mmCIF file of C-alpha atoms in Angstrom:
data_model
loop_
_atom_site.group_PDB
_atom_site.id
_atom_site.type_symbol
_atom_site.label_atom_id
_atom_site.label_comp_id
_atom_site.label_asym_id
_atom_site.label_seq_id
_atom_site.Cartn_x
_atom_site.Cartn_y
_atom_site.Cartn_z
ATOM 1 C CA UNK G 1 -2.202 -7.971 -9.497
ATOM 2 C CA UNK G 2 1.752 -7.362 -9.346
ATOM 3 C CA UNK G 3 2.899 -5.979 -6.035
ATOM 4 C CA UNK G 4 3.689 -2.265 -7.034
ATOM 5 C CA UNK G 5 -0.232 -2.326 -8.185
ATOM 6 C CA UNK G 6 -1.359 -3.735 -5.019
ATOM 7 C CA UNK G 7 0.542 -0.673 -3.491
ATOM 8 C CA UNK G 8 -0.413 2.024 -5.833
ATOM 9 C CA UNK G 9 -4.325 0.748 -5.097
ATOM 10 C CA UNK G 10 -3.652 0.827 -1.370
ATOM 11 C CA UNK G 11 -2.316 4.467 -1.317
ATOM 12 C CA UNK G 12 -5.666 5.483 -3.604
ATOM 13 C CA UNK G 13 -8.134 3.728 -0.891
ATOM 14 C CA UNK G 14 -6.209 5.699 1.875
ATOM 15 C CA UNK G 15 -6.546 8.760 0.009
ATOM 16 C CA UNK G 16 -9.897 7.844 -1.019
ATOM 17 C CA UNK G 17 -11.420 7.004 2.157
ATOM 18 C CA UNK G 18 -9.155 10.319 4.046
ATOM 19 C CA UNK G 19 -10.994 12.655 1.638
ATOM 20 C CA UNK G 20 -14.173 10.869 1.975
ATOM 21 C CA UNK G 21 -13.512 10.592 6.082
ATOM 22 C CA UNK G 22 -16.967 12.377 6.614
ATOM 23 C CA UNK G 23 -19.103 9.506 5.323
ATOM 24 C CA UNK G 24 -18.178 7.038 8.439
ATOM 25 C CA UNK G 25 -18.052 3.441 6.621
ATOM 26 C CA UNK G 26 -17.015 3.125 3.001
ATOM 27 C CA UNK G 27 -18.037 -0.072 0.883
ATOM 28 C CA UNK G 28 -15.675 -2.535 -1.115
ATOM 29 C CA UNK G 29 -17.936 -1.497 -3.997
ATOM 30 C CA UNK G 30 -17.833 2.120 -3.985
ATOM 31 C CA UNK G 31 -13.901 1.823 -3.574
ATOM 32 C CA UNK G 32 -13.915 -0.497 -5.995
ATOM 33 C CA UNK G 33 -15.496 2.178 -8.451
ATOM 34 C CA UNK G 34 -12.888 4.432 -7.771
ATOM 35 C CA UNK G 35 -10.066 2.358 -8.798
ATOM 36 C CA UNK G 36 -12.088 0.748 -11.578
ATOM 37 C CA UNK G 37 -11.438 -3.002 -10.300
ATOM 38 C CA UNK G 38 -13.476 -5.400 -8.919
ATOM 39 C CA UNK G 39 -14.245 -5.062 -5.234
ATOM 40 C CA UNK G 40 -12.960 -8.451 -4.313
ATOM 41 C CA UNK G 41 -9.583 -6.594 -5.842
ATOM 42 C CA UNK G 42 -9.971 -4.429 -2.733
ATOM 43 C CA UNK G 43 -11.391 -6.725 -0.165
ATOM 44 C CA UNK G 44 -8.045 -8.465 -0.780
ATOM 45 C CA UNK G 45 -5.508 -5.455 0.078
ATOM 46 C CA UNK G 46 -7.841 -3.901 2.523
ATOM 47 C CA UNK G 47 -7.699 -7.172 4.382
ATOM 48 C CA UNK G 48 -3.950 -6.482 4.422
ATOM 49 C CA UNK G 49 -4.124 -3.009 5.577
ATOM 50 C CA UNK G 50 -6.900 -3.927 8.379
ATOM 51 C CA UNK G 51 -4.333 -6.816 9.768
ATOM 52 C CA UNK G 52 -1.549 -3.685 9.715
ATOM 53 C CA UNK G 53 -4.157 -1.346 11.720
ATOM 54 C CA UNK G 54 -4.362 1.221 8.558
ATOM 55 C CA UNK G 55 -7.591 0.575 8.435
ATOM 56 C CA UNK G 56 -10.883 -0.716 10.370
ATOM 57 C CA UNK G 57 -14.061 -2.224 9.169
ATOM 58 C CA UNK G 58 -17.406 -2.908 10.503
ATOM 59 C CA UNK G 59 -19.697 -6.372 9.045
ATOM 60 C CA UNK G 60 -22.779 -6.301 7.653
ATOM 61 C CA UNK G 61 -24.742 -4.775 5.053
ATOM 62 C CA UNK G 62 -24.455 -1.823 6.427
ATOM 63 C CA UNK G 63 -20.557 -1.942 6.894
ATOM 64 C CA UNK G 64 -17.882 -0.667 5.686
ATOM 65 C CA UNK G 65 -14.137 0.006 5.872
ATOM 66 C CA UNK G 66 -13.013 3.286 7.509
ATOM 67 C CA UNK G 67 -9.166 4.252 8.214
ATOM 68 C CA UNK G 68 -8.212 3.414 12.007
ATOM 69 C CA UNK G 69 -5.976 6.198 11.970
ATOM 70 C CA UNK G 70 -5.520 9.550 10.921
ATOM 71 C CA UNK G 71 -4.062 10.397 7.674
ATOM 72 C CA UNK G 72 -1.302 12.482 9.243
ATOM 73 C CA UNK G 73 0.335 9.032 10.801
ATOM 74 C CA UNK G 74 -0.047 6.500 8.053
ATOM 75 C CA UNK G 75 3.470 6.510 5.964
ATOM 76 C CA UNK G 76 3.439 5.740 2.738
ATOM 77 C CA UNK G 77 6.052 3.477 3.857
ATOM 78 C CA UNK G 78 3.186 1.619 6.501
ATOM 79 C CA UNK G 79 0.904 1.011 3.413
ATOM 80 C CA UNK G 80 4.157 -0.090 1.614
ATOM 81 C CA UNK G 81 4.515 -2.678 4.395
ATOM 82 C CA UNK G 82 1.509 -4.036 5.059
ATOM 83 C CA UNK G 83 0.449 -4.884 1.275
ATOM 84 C CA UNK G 84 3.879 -6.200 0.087
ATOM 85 C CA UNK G 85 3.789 -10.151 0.231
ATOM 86 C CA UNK G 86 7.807 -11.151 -0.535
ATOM 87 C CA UNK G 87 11.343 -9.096 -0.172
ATOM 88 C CA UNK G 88 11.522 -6.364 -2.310
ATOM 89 C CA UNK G 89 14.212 -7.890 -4.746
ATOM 90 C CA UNK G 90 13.913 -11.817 -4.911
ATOM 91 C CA UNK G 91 16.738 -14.246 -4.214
ATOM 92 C CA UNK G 92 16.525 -17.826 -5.440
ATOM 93 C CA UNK G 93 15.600 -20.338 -3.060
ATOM 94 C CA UNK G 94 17.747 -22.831 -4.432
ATOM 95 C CA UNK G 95 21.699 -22.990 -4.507
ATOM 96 C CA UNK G 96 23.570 -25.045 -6.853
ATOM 97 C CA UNK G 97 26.458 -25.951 -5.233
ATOM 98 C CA UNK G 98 28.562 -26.445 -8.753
ATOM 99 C CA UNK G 99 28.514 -22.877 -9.470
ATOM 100 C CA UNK G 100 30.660 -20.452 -8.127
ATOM 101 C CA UNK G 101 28.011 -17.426 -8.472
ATOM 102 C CA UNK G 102 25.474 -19.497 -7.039
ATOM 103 C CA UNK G 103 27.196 -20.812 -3.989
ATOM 104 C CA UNK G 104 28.028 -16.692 -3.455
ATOM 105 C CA UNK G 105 25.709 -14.388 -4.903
ATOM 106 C CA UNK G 106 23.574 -14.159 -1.615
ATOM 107 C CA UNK G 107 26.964 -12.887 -0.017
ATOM 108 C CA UNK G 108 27.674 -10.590 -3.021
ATOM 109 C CA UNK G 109 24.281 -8.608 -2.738
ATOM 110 C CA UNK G 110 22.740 -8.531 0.461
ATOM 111 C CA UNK G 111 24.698 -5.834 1.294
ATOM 112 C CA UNK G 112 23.295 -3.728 -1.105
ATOM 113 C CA UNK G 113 19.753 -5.218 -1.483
ATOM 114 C CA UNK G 114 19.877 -3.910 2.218
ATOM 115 C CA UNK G 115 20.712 -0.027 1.239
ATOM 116 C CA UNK G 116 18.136 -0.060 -1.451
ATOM 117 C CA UNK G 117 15.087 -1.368 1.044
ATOM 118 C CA UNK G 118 17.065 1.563 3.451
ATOM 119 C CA UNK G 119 16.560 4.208 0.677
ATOM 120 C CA UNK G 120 13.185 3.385 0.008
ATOM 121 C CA UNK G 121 11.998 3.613 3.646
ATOM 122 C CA UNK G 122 13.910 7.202 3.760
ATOM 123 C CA UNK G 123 12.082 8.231 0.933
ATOM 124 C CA UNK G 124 8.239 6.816 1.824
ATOM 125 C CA UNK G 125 8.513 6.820 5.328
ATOM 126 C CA UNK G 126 7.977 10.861 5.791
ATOM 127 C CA UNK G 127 5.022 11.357 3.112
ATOM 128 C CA UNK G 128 1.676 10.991 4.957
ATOM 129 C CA UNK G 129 -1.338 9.887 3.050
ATOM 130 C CA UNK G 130 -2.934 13.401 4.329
ATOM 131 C CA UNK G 131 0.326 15.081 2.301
ATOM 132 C CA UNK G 132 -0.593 13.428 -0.466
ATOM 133 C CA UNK G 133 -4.736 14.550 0.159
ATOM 134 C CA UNK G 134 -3.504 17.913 0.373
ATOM 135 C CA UNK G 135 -1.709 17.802 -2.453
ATOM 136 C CA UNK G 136 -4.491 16.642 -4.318
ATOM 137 C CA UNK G 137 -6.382 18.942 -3.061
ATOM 138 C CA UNK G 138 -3.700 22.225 -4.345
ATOM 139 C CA UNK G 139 -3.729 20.346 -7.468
ATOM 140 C CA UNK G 140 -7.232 20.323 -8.246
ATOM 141 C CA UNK G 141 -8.843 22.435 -6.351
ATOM 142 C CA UNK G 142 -11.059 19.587 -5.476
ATOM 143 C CA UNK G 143 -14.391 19.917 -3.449
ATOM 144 C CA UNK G 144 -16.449 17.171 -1.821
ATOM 145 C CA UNK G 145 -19.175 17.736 -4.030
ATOM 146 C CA UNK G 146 -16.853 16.854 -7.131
ATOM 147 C CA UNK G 147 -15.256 13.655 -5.547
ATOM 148 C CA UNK G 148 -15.849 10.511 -7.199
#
């Protein structure tokens, strides 16, 4: 799964599991169902947003994963961190020290790699995962009772 799909998946468990906050533990499997992947899928990211405290679990059959915090302080920009696994624009490892745009390019766009990752955080940082639940919410006038 790309990156921008491991974040789009974490943002629908948060939402997911806010809306569903009443039922204490929720299972791989019934998240799973929700995004229509398989629940090792989410054991995967989940285990990313556990190690960033977005979310807790309990073991055993009767477990499940639960969010650690409340909706109102989890950024879309904290779920953005914790499942993203390289730098948001990739720069080549290797140099070759015969070319000229090699030997510089690092120097020619770090500035501005840096003012795009800036932008982003500005823009994710203030939307809250219970923004987005509300939202949803106004949207579709969603009960409970109707939630997948």
């Amino acid at each position: 799964m790309q990156a921008n799909g491991r974040f789009t998946t974490a943002i629908h468990i948060c939402i997911f599991m806010q809306i569903k906050g009443d039922e204490k533990l929720i299972s791989s499997q019934v998240l799973a169902d929700s995004v229509k992947t398989n629940p090792v899928v989410i054991r995967r990211i989940v285990a990313r947003l556990r190690d960033n405290d977005i979310i807790g679990s309990v073991a055993g059959a009767k477990g499940g994963f639960f969010l650690k915090r409340p909706a109102s302080q989890i950024s879309l920009w904290d779920i953005y961190q914790a499942v993203r696994e390289t730098d948001l624009f990739y720069k080549p490892k290797k140099i070759n020290p015969e070319c000229v745009v090699s030997m510089n390019l690092s120097e020619l766009v770090d500035g501005v790699y840096s003012e795009a990752e800036l932008a982003m955080k500005s823009a994710l940082a203030p939307v809250k995962v219970s923004d987005l639940s509300a939202r949803l919410n106004k949207i579709t006038d969603l009960k409970k009772s109707d939630f997948c």
